[in-house]
Every structure is written in structure tokens, then in C-alpha cells.
Amino acid sequence: MRIFLKLLREGSGRLLIFIDWVFRPSIIKRSDEEQMIVDQKTESLKLYEFYACPFCVKTRRAIKRLNLKVETRNAQEGSYRTELESSGGKIQVPCLQISQDGEVSWLYESNDIIGYLDKHF
Ligand SMILES: N[C@@H](CCC(=O)N[C@@H](CS)C(=O)NCC(=O)O)C(=O)O
């Protein structure tokens, strides 16, 4: 049953990736100067994700729409997975790592991440 649910989620994620590609969002345009400031700000953000997770697809779509350069980190396995669990507190994606004034915070929940990005950019 667990494997079935996992496959269903993976399959729906890949379908969403395709739909997202077909209906690409319109992207916010900024002046070169504004974009440079935004690019500097987004250097402090890292998105921990799984490629085919539907919630990650939704979050990546918002990142694309807002024209942000946010580094994505595959937390499916390896060191980013370990880091997410040990520093973030749990394995759940998407999770946005925010480094600000020497402090690192971890924001879970796709809606909260999108809300944060909409608010700041
Ligand atoms: N309510 C969460 C749901 C996130 C969620 O369920 N993510 C799944 C992947 S699609 C997850 O992290 N599962 C943990 C795992 O597979 O280990 C959101 O909107 O971000």
C-alpha cells in the first residue's frame, strides 16, 4: 500500500511537471538593476526538494513566476537529506532554508514558502 501511494505521488508529480511545462507561468520582468538586487537576496535561499513531488512542483512554479534564482537541493538521498533532517528537523519537502543575519531558519509547507516568496519578492 505504501509503495502504491508512493508510485501514485511520483506519477502525479511527473504529470504535474508536464502540465507545468505546457502551461508555463508568465514571469515577472524587472529592470537589470532590480533583478541584480533580487538575485543577491535569493543567494541566501536554498530549496530542499524532491524532483517529482507535487508540492515541490508547485513551489518551483512560484519561483519561476517570480523570476527568482533559488538553488534547489535534492533531498531524496545523500547529504542534503541528512542536512534537512538534522538541521531542519524532519524529512519533508519542499523546505526553504533561509539564511539571514547569520541565522539559519527552515520553512516547511509549500503554501507558507510561496507566501514568504510572494511577500518578499
Ligand atoms: N503539506 C505539505 C506536504 C508536503 C509533502 O507531503 N511532501 C512529501 C513529498 S511529496 C514528503 O516530504 N514526504 C516525506 C518523504 O517522502 O520522506 C506541503 O504542502 O508542503
XYZ file of N, CA and C and ligand atoms in Angstrom:
383
model
N 0.831 -1.215 0.000
C 0.000 0.000 0.000
C 0.866 1.266 0.000
N 1.938 1.239 0.835
C 2.852 2.402 0.903
C 3.518 2.641 -0.446
N 3.937 1.515 -1.075
C 4.627 1.623 -2.368
C 3.646 2.163 -3.417
N 2.399 1.675 -3.348
C 1.376 2.145 -4.293
C 1.175 3.658 -4.160
N 1.076 4.113 -2.914
C 0.876 5.553 -2.682
C 2.078 6.361 -3.167
N 3.277 5.785 -2.941
C 4.497 6.463 -3.365
C 4.525 6.591 -4.897
N 4.139 5.483 -5.567
C 4.131 5.498 -7.033
C 3.090 6.483 -7.558
N 1.942 6.517 -6.886
C 0.870 7.431 -7.282
C 1.351 8.878 -7.167
N 2.046 9.164 -6.058
C 2.548 10.520 -5.823
C 3.614 10.890 -6.851
N 4.505 9.925 -7.096
C 5.589 10.134 -8.069
C 4.997 10.364 -9.471
N 3.978 9.524 -9.803
C 3.337 9.630 -11.122
C 2.620 10.959 -11.265
N 1.874 11.351 -10.231
C 1.142 12.614 -10.338
C 2.131 13.777 -10.384
N 3.255 13.623 -9.701
C 4.297 14.660 -9.729
C 4.836 14.848 -11.136
N 5.095 13.722 -11.809
C 5.654 13.812 -13.169
C 4.618 14.374 -14.149
N 3.357 14.007 -13.928
C 2.286 14.560 -14.766
C 2.203 16.076 -14.561
N 2.317 16.477 -13.296
C 2.287 17.913 -12.984
C 3.451 18.653 -13.633
N 4.629 18.009 -13.641
C 5.810 18.629 -14.263
C 5.513 18.893 -15.742
N 4.840 17.917 -16.376
C 4.497 18.069 -17.791
C 3.480 19.207 -17.974
N 2.428 19.187 -17.134
C 1.387 20.224 -17.239
C 2.000 21.601 -16.975
N 2.902 21.637 -15.986
C 3.571 22.890 -15.641
C 4.393 23.405 -16.827
N 5.000 22.463 -17.544
C 5.814 22.827 -18.702
C 4.929 23.355 -19.839
N 3.771 22.695 -20.034
C 2.860 23.118 -21.098
C 2.287 24.507 -20.787
N 1.843 24.666 -19.547
C 1.242 25.951 -19.154
C 2.230 26.737 -18.294
N 3.334 27.104 -18.906
C 4.360 27.835 -18.157
C 3.814 29.162 -17.620
N 4.163 29.534 -16.401
C 3.609 30.775 -15.842
C 4.217 31.994 -16.510
N 3.477 33.102 -16.505
C 4.096 34.327 -17.024
C 5.034 34.846 -15.933
N 6.181 35.283 -16.393
C 7.277 35.586 -15.476
C 7.390 37.091 -15.243
N 7.541 37.458 -13.984
C 7.716 38.862 -13.621
C 8.988 39.411 -14.287
N 8.847 40.601 -14.879
C 10.028 41.210 -15.504
C 10.491 42.383 -14.640
N 11.811 42.486 -14.492
C 12.378 43.589 -13.704
C 13.473 44.261 -14.525
N 13.837 45.441 -14.127
C 14.982 46.079 -14.770
C 16.233 45.284 -14.367
N 17.308 45.444 -15.131
C 18.539 44.710 -14.820
C 18.999 44.994 -13.396
N 18.863 46.261 -13.018
C 19.318 46.674 -11.684
C 18.476 46.010 -10.582
N 17.157 46.043 -10.789
C 16.253 45.415 -9.807
C 16.520 43.915 -9.709
N 16.712 43.308 -10.889
C 16.939 41.855 -10.905
C 18.247 41.496 -10.183
N 19.235 42.375 -10.329
C 20.523 42.121 -9.673
C 20.356 42.130 -8.143
N 19.564 43.058 -7.653
C 19.305 43.149 -6.201
C 18.566 41.897 -5.723
N 17.560 41.493 -6.511
C 16.787 40.292 -6.174
C 17.701 39.059 -6.190
N 18.563 38.984 -7.202
C 19.478 37.825 -7.304
C 20.414 37.755 -6.085
N 20.829 38.919 -5.624
C 21.694 38.942 -4.423
C 20.927 38.432 -3.208
N 19.666 38.864 -3.116
C 18.841 38.446 -1.965
C 18.574 36.942 -1.975
N 18.353 36.389 -3.161
C 17.990 34.959 -3.237
C 19.200 34.033 -3.022
N 20.405 34.630 -2.991
C 21.573 33.791 -2.690
C 21.458 33.161 -1.301
N 20.650 33.783 -0.451
C 20.522 33.284 0.928
C 19.436 32.213 1.053
N 18.814 31.857 -0.063
C 17.725 30.872 -0.023
C 18.127 29.576 -0.723
N 17.777 28.443 -0.121
C 18.003 27.127 -0.750
C 16.719 26.328 -0.601
N 16.295 25.718 -1.694
C 15.065 24.921 -1.632
C 15.415 23.432 -1.608
N 15.083 22.778 -0.506
C 15.259 21.323 -0.396
C 14.010 20.694 -0.981
N 14.186 19.753 -1.889
C 13.045 19.250 -2.645
C 13.269 17.851 -3.170
N 12.170 17.246 -3.651
C 12.231 16.045 -4.481
C 11.759 16.498 -5.862
N 12.390 15.987 -6.896
C 12.072 16.447 -8.250
C 10.582 16.288 -8.582
N 10.010 15.118 -8.292
C 8.637 14.836 -8.743
C 7.591 15.010 -7.647
N 7.936 15.670 -6.576
C 6.947 15.900 -5.514
C 6.000 17.023 -5.975
N 4.685 16.772 -5.983
C 3.734 17.781 -6.475
C 3.838 19.114 -5.731
N 4.100 19.063 -4.438
C 4.213 20.300 -3.653
C 5.472 21.076 -4.056
N 6.501 20.322 -4.471
C 7.749 20.965 -4.930
C 7.547 21.572 -6.311
N 6.764 20.874 -7.155
C 6.475 21.409 -8.493
C 5.756 22.749 -8.340
N 4.786 22.761 -7.426
C 4.008 23.992 -7.170
C 4.932 25.120 -6.694
N 5.851 24.765 -5.799
C 6.767 25.776 -5.243
C 7.750 26.263 -6.314
N 8.268 25.320 -7.106
C 9.197 25.715 -8.177
C 8.494 26.622 -9.189
N 7.196 26.360 -9.402
C 6.425 27.189 -10.337
C 6.360 28.638 -9.827
N 6.150 28.785 -8.524
C 6.110 30.137 -7.936
C 7.490 30.808 -8.079
N 8.546 30.037 -7.874
C 9.908 30.579 -8.002
C 10.151 31.062 -9.431
N 9.648 30.247 -10.383
C 9.793 30.603 -11.804
C 8.989 31.883 -12.094
N 7.734 31.888 -11.610
C 6.842 33.040 -11.853
C 7.450 34.330 -11.308
N 8.075 34.237 -10.143
C 8.651 35.426 -9.504
C 10.050 35.755 -10.040
N 10.518 34.925 -10.998
C 11.820 35.154 -11.638
C 12.953 35.187 -10.598
N 12.972 34.141 -9.776
C 13.981 34.072 -8.715
C 15.004 32.989 -9.032
N 16.246 33.259 -8.644
C 17.280 32.232 -8.803
C 17.510 31.608 -7.429
N 16.743 30.567 -7.153
C 16.896 29.890 -5.861
C 17.544 28.536 -6.112
N 18.644 28.289 -5.429
C 19.323 26.992 -5.584
C 18.413 25.881 -5.065
N 18.267 24.813 -5.855
C 17.465 23.674 -5.393
C 18.412 22.552 -4.965
N 18.036 21.869 -3.898
C 18.863 20.787 -3.371
C 18.039 19.507 -3.271
N 18.495 18.481 -3.941
C 17.768 17.209 -3.955
C 17.914 16.511 -2.600
N 16.782 16.416 -1.894
C 16.815 15.808 -0.564
C 16.315 14.359 -0.584
N 16.251 13.795 -1.782
C 15.777 12.411 -1.900
C 16.754 11.454 -1.218
N 18.023 11.781 -1.318
C 19.049 10.951 -0.672
C 20.321 11.789 -0.493
N 21.282 11.209 0.199
C 22.583 11.870 0.301
C 22.653 12.944 1.368
N 23.663 13.815 1.213
C 23.985 14.756 2.290
C 22.902 15.806 2.517
N 22.193 16.204 1.445
C 21.143 17.216 1.641
C 19.972 16.636 2.437
N 19.725 15.331 2.259
C 18.656 14.683 3.026
C 19.014 14.681 4.520
N 20.277 14.313 4.785
C 20.773 14.272 6.163
C 20.700 15.658 6.791
N 21.141 16.646 6.012
C 21.152 18.032 6.494
C 19.730 18.512 6.815
N 18.783 18.166 5.912
C 17.389 18.582 6.112
C 16.838 17.995 7.407
N 17.141 16.721 7.634
C 16.611 16.063 8.820
C 17.271 16.598 10.090
N 18.612 16.708 10.051
C 19.305 17.083 11.282
C 19.153 18.564 11.611
N 19.170 19.416 10.587
C 19.085 20.854 10.879
C 17.672 21.397 10.763
N 16.919 20.898 9.774
C 15.544 21.369 9.603
C 14.620 20.761 10.639
N 14.871 19.505 10.966
C 14.065 18.836 11.988
C 13.286 17.644 11.482
N 13.024 17.577 10.179
C 12.296 16.426 9.641
C 12.501 16.337 8.132
N 12.235 15.132 7.615
C 12.275 14.951 6.161
C 10.891 15.283 5.639
N 10.752 16.477 5.170
C 9.534 16.869 4.458
C 9.924 17.942 3.457
N 9.488 17.743 2.229
C 9.802 18.721 1.192
C 8.503 19.254 0.590
N 8.504 20.454 0.053
C 9.633 21.364 -0.014
C 9.928 22.001 1.346
N 11.175 22.421 1.493
C 11.584 23.157 2.675
C 12.559 24.249 2.225
N 12.284 25.461 2.642
C 13.143 26.579 2.250
C 14.091 26.921 3.385
N 15.381 26.832 3.094
C 16.383 27.241 4.080
C 16.659 28.730 3.865
N 16.485 29.498 4.934
C 16.661 30.952 4.841
C 17.819 31.364 5.747
N 18.857 31.934 5.145
C 19.999 32.417 5.941
C 19.900 33.932 6.016
N 19.808 34.419 7.237
C 19.634 35.871 7.396
C 20.347 36.344 8.653
N 21.200 37.336 8.512
C 21.938 37.911 9.638
C 22.633 36.833 10.468
N 23.245 35.897 9.794
C 23.996 34.844 10.490
C 23.120 33.755 11.101
N 21.823 33.857 10.919
C 20.901 32.848 11.463
C 20.307 32.043 10.310
N 20.109 30.747 10.569
C 19.508 29.901 9.534
C 18.160 29.409 10.035
N 17.117 29.605 9.207
C 15.807 29.053 9.594
C 15.295 28.176 8.452
N 14.385 27.294 8.818
C 13.875 26.301 7.859
C 12.370 26.445 7.779
N 11.890 26.753 6.566
C 10.452 26.969 6.384
C 9.850 25.796 5.613
N 8.963 25.067 6.300
C 8.258 23.943 5.668
C 6.895 24.425 5.163
N 6.234 23.583 4.414
C 4.883 23.793 3.865
C 4.923 24.680 2.614
N 4.541 24.078 1.502
C 4.599 24.783 0.213
C 3.836 26.113 0.248
N 2.651 26.130 0.850
C 1.877 27.386 0.870
C 2.600 28.477 1.660
N 3.250 28.075 2.747
C 3.981 29.058 3.556
C 5.204 29.569 2.799
N 5.872 28.657 2.087
C 7.055 29.063 1.310
C 6.640 30.045 0.210
N 5.555 29.693 -0.498
C 5.091 30.570 -1.584
C 4.647 31.923 -1.011
N 3.983 31.878 0.142
C 3.565 33.121 0.810
C 4.774 33.982 1.153
N 5.827 33.344 1.663
C 7.060 34.059 2.031
C 7.672 34.717 0.778
N 7.741 33.947 -0.303
C 8.362 34.471 -1.530
C 7.522 35.599 -2.124
N 6.193 35.409 -2.130
C 5.316 36.459 -2.649
C 5.474 37.744 -1.836
N 5.633 37.572 -0.531
C 5.742 38.734 0.352
C 7.071 39.478 0.133
N 8.154 38.707 -0.033
C 9.479 39.343 -0.100
C 9.922 39.718 -1.509
N 9.276 39.170 -2.524
C 9.716 39.472 -3.894
C 8.548 39.897 -4.774
N 1.673 19.930 3.295
C 2.982 19.758 2.760
C 3.075 18.373 2.155
C 4.484 18.024 1.715
C 4.665 16.547 1.454
O 3.765 15.717 1.714
N 5.840 16.194 0.949
C 6.187 14.821 0.765
C 6.738 14.577 -0.637
S 5.511 14.852 -1.873
C 7.307 14.471 1.728
O 8.087 15.305 2.096
N 7.394 13.194 2.153
C 8.462 12.746 3.002
C 9.120 11.510 2.481
O 8.743 11.042 1.411
O 10.061 11.056 3.143
C 3.285 20.865 1.760
O 2.325 21.448 1.210
O 4.459 21.205 1.580
